[in-house]
PDB file of C-alpha atoms in Angstrom:
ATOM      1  CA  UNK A   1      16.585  -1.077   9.884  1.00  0.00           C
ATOM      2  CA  UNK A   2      16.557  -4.456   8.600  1.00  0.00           C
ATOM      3  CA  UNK A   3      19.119  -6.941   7.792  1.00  0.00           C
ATOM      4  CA  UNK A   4      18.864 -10.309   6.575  1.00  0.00           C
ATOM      5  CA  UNK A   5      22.463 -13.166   6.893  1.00  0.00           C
ATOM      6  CA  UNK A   6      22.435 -16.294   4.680  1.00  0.00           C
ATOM      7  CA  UNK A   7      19.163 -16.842   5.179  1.00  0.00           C
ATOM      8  CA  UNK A   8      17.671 -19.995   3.915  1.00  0.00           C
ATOM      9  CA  UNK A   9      13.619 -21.374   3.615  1.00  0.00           C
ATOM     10  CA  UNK A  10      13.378 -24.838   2.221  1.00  0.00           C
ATOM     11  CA  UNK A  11      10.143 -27.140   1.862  1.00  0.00           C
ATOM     12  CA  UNK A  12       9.812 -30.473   0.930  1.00  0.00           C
ATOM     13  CA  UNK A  13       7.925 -31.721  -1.940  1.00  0.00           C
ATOM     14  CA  UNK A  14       7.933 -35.806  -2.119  1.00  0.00           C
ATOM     15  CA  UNK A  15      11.915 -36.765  -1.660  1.00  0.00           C
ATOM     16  CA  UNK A  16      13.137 -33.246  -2.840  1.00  0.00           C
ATOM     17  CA  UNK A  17      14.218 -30.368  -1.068  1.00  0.00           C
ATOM     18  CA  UNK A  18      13.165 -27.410  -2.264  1.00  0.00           C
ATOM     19  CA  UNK A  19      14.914 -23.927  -1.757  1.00  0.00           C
ATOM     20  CA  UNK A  20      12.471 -21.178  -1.271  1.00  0.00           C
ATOM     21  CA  UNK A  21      15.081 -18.823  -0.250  1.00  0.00           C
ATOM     22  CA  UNK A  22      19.029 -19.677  -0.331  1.00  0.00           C
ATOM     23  CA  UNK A  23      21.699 -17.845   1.368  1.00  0.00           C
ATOM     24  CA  UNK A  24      19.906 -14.188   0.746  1.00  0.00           C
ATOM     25  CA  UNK A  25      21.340 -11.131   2.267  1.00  0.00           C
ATOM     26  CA  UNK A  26      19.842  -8.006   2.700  1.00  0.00           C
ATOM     27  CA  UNK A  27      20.313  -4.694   3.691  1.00  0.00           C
ATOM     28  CA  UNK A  28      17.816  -2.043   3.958  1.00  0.00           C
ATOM     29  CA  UNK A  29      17.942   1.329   6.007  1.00  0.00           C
ATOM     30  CA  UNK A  30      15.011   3.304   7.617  1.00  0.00           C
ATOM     31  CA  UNK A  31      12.687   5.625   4.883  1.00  0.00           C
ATOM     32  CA  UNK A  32      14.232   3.567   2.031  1.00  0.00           C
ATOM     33  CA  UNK A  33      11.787   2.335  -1.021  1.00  0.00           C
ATOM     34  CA  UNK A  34      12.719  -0.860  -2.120  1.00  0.00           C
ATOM     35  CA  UNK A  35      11.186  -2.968  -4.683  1.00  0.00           C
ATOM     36  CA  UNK A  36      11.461  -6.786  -5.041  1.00  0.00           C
ATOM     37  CA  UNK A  37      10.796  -7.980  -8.649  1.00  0.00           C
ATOM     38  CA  UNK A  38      10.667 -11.858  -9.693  1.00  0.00           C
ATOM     39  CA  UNK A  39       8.308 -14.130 -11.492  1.00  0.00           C
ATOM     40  CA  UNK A  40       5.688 -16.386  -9.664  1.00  0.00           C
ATOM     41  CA  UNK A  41       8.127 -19.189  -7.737  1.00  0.00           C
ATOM     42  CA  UNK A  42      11.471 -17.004  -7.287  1.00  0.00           C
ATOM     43  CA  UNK A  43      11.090 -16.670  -3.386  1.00  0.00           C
ATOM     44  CA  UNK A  44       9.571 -13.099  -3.262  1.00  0.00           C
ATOM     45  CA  UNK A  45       6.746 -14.260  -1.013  1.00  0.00           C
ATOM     46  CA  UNK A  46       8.401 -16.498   1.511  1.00  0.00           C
ATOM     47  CA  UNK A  47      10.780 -13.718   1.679  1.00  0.00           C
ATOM     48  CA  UNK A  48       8.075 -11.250   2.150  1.00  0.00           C
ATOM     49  CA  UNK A  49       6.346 -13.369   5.161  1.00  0.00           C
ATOM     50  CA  UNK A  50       9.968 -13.822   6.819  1.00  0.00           C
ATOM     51  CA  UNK A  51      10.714  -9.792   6.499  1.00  0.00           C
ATOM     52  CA  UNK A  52       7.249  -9.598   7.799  1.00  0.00           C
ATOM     53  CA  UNK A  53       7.427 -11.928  11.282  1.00  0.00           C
ATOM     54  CA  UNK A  54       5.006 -14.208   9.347  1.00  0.00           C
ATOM     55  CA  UNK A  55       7.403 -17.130   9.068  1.00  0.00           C
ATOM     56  CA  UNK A  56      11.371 -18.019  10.184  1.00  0.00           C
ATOM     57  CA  UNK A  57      13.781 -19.113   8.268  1.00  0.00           C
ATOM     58  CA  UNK A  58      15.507 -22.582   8.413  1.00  0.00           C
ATOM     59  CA  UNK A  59      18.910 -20.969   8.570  1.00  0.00           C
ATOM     60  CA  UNK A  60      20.316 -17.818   8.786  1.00  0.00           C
ATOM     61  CA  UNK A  61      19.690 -14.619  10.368  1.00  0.00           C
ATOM     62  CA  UNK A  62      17.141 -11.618  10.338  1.00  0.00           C
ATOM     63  CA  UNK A  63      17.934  -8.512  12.500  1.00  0.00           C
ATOM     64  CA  UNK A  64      14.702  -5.556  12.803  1.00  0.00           C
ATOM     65  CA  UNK A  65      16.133  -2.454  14.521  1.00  0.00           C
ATOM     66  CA  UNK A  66      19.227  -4.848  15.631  1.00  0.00           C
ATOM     67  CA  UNK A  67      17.237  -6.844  17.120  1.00  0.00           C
ATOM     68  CA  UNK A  68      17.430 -10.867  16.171  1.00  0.00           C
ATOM     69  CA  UNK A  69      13.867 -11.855  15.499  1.00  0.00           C
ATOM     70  CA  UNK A  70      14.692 -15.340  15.926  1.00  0.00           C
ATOM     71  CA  UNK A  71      14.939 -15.127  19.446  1.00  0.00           C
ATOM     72  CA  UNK A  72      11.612 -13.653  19.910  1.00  0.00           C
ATOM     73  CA  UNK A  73       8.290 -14.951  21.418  1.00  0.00           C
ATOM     74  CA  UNK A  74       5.189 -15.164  19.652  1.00  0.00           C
ATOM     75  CA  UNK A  75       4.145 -12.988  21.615  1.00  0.00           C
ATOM     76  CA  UNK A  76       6.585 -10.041  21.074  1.00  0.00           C
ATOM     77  CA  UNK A  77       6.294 -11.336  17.063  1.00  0.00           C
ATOM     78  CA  UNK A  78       2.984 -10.622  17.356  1.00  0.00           C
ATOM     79  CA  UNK A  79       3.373  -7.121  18.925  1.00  0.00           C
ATOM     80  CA  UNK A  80       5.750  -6.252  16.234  1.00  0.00           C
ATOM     81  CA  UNK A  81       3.415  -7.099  13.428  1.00  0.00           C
ATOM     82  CA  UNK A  82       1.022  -5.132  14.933  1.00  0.00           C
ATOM     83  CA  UNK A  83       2.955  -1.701  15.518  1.00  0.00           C
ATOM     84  CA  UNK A  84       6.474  -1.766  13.566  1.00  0.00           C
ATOM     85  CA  UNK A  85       4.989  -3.539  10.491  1.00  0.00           C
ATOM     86  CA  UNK A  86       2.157  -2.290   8.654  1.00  0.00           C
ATOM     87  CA  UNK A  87       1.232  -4.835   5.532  1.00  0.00           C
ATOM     88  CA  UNK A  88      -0.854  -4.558   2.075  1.00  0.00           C
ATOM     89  CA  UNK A  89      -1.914  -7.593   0.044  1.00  0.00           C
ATOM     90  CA  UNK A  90      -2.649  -8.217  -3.541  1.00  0.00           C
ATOM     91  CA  UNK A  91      -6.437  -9.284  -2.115  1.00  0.00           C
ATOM     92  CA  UNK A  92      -7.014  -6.612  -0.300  1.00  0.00           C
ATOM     93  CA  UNK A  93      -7.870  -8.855   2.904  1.00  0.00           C
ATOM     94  CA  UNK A  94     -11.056  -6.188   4.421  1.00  0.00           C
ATOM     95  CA  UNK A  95     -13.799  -7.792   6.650  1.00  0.00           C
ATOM     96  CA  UNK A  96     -16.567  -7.706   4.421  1.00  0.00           C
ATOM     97  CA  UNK A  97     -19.425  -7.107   7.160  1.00  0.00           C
ATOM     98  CA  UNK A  98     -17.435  -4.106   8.396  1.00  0.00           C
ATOM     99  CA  UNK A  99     -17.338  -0.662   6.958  1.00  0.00           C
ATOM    100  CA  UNK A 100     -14.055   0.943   5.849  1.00  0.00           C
ATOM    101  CA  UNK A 101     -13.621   2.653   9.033  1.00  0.00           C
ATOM    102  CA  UNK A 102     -14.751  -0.425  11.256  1.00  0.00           C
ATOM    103  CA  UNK A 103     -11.516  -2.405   8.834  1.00  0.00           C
ATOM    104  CA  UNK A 104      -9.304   0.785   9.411  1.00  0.00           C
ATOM    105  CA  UNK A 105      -9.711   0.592  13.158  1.00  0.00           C
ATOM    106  CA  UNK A 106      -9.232  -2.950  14.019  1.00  0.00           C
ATOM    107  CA  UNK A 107      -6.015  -3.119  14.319  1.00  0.00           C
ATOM    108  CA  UNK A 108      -5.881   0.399  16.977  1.00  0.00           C
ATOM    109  CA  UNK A 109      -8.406  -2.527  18.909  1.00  0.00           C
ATOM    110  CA  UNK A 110      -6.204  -5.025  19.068  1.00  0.00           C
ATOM    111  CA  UNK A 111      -3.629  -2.482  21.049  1.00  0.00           C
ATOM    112  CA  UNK A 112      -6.491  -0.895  23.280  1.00  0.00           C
ATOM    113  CA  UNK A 113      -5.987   2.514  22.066  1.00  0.00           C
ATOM    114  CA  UNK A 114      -9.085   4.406  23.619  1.00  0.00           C
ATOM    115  CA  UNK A 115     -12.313   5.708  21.720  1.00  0.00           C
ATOM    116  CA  UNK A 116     -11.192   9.026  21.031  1.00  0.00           C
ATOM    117  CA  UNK A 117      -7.809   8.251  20.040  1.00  0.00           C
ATOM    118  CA  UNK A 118      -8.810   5.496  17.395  1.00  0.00           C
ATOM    119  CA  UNK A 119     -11.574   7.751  15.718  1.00  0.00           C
ATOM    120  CA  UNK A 120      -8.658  10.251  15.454  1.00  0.00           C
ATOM    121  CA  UNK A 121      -5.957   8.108  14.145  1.00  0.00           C
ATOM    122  CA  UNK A 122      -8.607   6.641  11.942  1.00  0.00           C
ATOM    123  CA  UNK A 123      -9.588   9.757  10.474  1.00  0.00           C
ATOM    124  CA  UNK A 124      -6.241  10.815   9.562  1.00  0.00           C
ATOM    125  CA  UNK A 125      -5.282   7.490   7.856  1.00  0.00           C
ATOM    126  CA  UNK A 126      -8.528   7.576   6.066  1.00  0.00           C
ATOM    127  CA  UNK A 127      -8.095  11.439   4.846  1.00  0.00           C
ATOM    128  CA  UNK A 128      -4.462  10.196   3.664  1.00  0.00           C
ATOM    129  CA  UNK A 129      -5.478   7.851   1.584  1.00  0.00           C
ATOM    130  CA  UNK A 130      -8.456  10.354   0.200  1.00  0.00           C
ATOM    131  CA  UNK A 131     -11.446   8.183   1.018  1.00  0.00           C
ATOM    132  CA  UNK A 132     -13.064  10.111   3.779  1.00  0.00           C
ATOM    133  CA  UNK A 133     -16.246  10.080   1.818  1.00  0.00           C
ATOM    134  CA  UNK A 134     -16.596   6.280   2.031  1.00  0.00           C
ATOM    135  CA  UNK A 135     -16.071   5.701   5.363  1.00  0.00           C
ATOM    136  CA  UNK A 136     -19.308   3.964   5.993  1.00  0.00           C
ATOM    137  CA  UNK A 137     -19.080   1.558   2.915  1.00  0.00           C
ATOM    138  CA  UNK A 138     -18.565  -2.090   2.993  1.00  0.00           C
ATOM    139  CA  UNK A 139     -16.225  -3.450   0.332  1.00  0.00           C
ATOM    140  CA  UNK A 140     -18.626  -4.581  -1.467  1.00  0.00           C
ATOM    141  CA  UNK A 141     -19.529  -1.191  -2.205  1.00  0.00           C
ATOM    142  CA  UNK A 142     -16.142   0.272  -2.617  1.00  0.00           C
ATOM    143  CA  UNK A 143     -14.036  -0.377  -6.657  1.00  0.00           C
ATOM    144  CA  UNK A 144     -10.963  -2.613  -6.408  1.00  0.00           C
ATOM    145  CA  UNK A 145      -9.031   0.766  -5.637  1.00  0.00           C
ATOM    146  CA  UNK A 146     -10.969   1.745  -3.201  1.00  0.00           C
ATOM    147  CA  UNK A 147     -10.436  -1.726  -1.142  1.00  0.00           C
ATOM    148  CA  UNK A 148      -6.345  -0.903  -1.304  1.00  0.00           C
ATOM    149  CA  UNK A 149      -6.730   2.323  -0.492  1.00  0.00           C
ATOM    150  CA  UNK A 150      -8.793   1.581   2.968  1.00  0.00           C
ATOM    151  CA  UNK A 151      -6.486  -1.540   2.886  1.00  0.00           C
ATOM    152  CA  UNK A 152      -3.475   1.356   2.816  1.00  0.00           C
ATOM    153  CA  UNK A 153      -5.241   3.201   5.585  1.00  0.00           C
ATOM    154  CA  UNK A 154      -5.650   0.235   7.800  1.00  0.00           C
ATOM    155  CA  UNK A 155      -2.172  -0.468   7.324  1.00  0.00           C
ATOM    156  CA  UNK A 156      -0.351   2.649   8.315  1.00  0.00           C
ATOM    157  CA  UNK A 157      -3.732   3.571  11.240  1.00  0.00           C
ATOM    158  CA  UNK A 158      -0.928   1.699  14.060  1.00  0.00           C
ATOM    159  CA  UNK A 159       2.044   4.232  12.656  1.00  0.00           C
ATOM    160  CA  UNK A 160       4.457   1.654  11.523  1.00  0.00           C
ATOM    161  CA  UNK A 161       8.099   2.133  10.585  1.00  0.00           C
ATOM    162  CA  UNK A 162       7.822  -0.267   7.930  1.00  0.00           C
ATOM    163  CA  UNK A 163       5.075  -1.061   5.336  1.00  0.00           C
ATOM    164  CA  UNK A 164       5.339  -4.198   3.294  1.00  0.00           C
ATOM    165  CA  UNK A 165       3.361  -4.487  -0.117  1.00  0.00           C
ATOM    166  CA  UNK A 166       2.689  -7.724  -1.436  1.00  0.00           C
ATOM    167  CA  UNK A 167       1.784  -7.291  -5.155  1.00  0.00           C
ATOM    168  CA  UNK A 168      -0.537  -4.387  -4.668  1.00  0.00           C
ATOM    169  CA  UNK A 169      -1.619  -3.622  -8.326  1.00  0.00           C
ATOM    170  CA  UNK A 170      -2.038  -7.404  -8.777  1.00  0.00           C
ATOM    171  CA  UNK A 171      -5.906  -6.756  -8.630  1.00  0.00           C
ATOM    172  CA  UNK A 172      -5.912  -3.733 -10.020  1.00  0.00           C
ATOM    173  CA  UNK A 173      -6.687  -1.856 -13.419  1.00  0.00           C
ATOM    174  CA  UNK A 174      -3.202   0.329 -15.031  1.00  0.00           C
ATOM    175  CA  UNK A 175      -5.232   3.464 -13.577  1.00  0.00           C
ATOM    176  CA  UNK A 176      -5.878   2.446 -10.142  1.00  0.00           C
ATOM    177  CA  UNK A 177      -2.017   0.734  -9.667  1.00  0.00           C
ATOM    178  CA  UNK A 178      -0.966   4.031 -10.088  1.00  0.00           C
ATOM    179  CA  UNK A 179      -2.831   6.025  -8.219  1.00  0.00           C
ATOM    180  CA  UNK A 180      -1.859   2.940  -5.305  1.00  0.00           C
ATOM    181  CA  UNK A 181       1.851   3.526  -6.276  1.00  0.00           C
ATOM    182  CA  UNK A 182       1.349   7.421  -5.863  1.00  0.00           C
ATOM    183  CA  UNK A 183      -0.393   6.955  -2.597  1.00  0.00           C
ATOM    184  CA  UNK A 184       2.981   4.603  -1.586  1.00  0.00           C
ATOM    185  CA  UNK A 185       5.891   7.165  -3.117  1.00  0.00           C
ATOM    186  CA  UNK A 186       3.587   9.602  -0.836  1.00  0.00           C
ATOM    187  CA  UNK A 187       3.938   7.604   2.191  1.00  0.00           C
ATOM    188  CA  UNK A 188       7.950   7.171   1.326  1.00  0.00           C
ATOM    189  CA  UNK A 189       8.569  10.523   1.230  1.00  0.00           C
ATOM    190  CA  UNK A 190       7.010  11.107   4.554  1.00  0.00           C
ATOM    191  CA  UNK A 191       9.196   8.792   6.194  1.00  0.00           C
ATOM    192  CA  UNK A 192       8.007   5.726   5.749  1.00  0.00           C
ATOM    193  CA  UNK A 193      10.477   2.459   4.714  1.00  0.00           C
ATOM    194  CA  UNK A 194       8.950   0.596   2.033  1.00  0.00           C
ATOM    195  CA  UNK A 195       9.241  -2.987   0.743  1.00  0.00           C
ATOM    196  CA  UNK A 196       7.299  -3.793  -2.384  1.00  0.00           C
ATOM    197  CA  UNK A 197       6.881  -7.493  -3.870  1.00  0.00           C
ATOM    198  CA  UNK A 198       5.817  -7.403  -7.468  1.00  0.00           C
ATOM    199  CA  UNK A 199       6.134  -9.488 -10.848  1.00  0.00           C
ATOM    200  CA  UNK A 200       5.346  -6.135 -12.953  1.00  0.00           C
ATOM    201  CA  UNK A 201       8.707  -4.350 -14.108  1.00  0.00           C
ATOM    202  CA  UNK A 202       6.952  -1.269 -14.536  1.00  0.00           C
ATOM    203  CA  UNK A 203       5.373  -1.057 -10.916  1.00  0.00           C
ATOM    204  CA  UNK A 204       9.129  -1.939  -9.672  1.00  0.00           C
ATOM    205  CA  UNK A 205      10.222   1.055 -11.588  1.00  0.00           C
ATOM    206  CA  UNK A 206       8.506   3.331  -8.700  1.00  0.00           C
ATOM    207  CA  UNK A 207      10.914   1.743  -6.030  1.00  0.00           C
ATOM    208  CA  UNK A 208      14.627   3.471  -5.565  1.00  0.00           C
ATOM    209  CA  UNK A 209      16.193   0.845  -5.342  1.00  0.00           C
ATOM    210  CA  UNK A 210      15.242  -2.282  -7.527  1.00  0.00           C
ATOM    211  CA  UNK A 211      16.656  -6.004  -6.269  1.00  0.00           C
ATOM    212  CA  UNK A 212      15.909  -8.928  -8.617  1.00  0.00           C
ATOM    213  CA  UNK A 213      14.916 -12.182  -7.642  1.00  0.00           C
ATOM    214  CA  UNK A 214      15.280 -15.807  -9.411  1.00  0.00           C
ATOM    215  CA  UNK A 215      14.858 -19.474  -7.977  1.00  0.00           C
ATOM    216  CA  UNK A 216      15.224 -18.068  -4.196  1.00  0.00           C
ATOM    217  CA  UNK A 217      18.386 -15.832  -4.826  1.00  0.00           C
ATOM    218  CA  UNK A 218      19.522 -11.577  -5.418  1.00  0.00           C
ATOM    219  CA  UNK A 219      20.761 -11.173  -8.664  1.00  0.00           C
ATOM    220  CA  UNK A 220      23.876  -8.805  -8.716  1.00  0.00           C
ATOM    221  CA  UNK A 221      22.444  -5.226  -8.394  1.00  0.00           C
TER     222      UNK A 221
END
């Protein structure tokens, strides 16, 4: 399902050139649970927005579904982000003058899927993630694992292939993480390929496969 050659994500910083990512490869097939562990600076993120049609590399190559990505318009990047890619993020990233269903449902908007099959779709994801009694909240009135649960349920609403998890416990107490993890393993066993970024060895631990990261590179598995 995805496939990463030699790829390569440099920035500048004064006169030095600074490798993000160098020569990575990556291999990853469909309903897989991968976790990415490496402290702050290693690459994880710039490899997460790159897996995630966020960014390109300098070099190299990244195939989704055997498909280049690199030879894609914006506009078919953008249409992949929005149905083959469903993301979470450490800060949640809700509306906070919309209700959990109103963030569940915007991106089913931005495709204009009809009334009846948003409320539908949004109903489900919601009732997946357990929260059906706090549809109506805002965030503000929802705990921190509350927010990534909604945040969950906004992200698989489209039916993605893929769901990428950008330190999802970052924000989180020990008891909510895992109750975010379980809701993840649960989505992973239904079919769904995950990709989780995270510092924390033990929250890597929940992740089938474990890849290591330091100063832009894959350790040896």
């Amino acid at each position: 399902m995805i496939e990463l050659k030699n790829i390569s994500k440099t920035y500048t910083l004064g006169n030095e050139k600074i490798y993000a990512l160098k020569d990575v490869n990556l291999k990853i097939d469909a309903g897989e649970f991968v976790s990415i562990i490496g402290p702050s600076g290693s690459g994880k993120s710039t490899l997460m927005n790159i897996l995630g049609c966020l960014d390109v590399p300098d070099d190299g190559e990244y195939y989704l579904d055997n498909i280049n990505v690199a030879k894609l318009s914006d506009d078919k990047l953008a249409e992949i982000r929005n149905s083959k890619i469903g993301f979470i993020f450490q800060n949640f990233n809700l509306l906070p003058k919309l209700t959990a269903i109103e963030n569940v449902e915007l991106p089913l908007m931005y495709r204009g899927i009809n009334n009846k099959q948003r409320h539908e779709r949004v109903i489900k994801a919601v009732e997946s993630v357990g929260l059906i009694d706090r549809i109506n909240h805002r965030p503000n009135e929802l705990s921190g694992g509350q927010q990534q649960r909604i945040a969950i349920a906004r992200a698989i609403v489209g039916e993605p292939d893929i769901i990428l998890a950008d330190e999802p416990t970052g924000n989180l107490d020990s008891k909510a993480g895992k109750e975010i993890m379980d809701v993840l393993v649960n989505l992973n066993e239904m079919g769904k390929t995950i990709v989780l970024i995270t510092h924390d060895l033990s929250i890597s631990q929940y992740g089938r496969r474990i890849i290591k990261m330091v100063d832009g590179k894959f350790l040896p598995e």
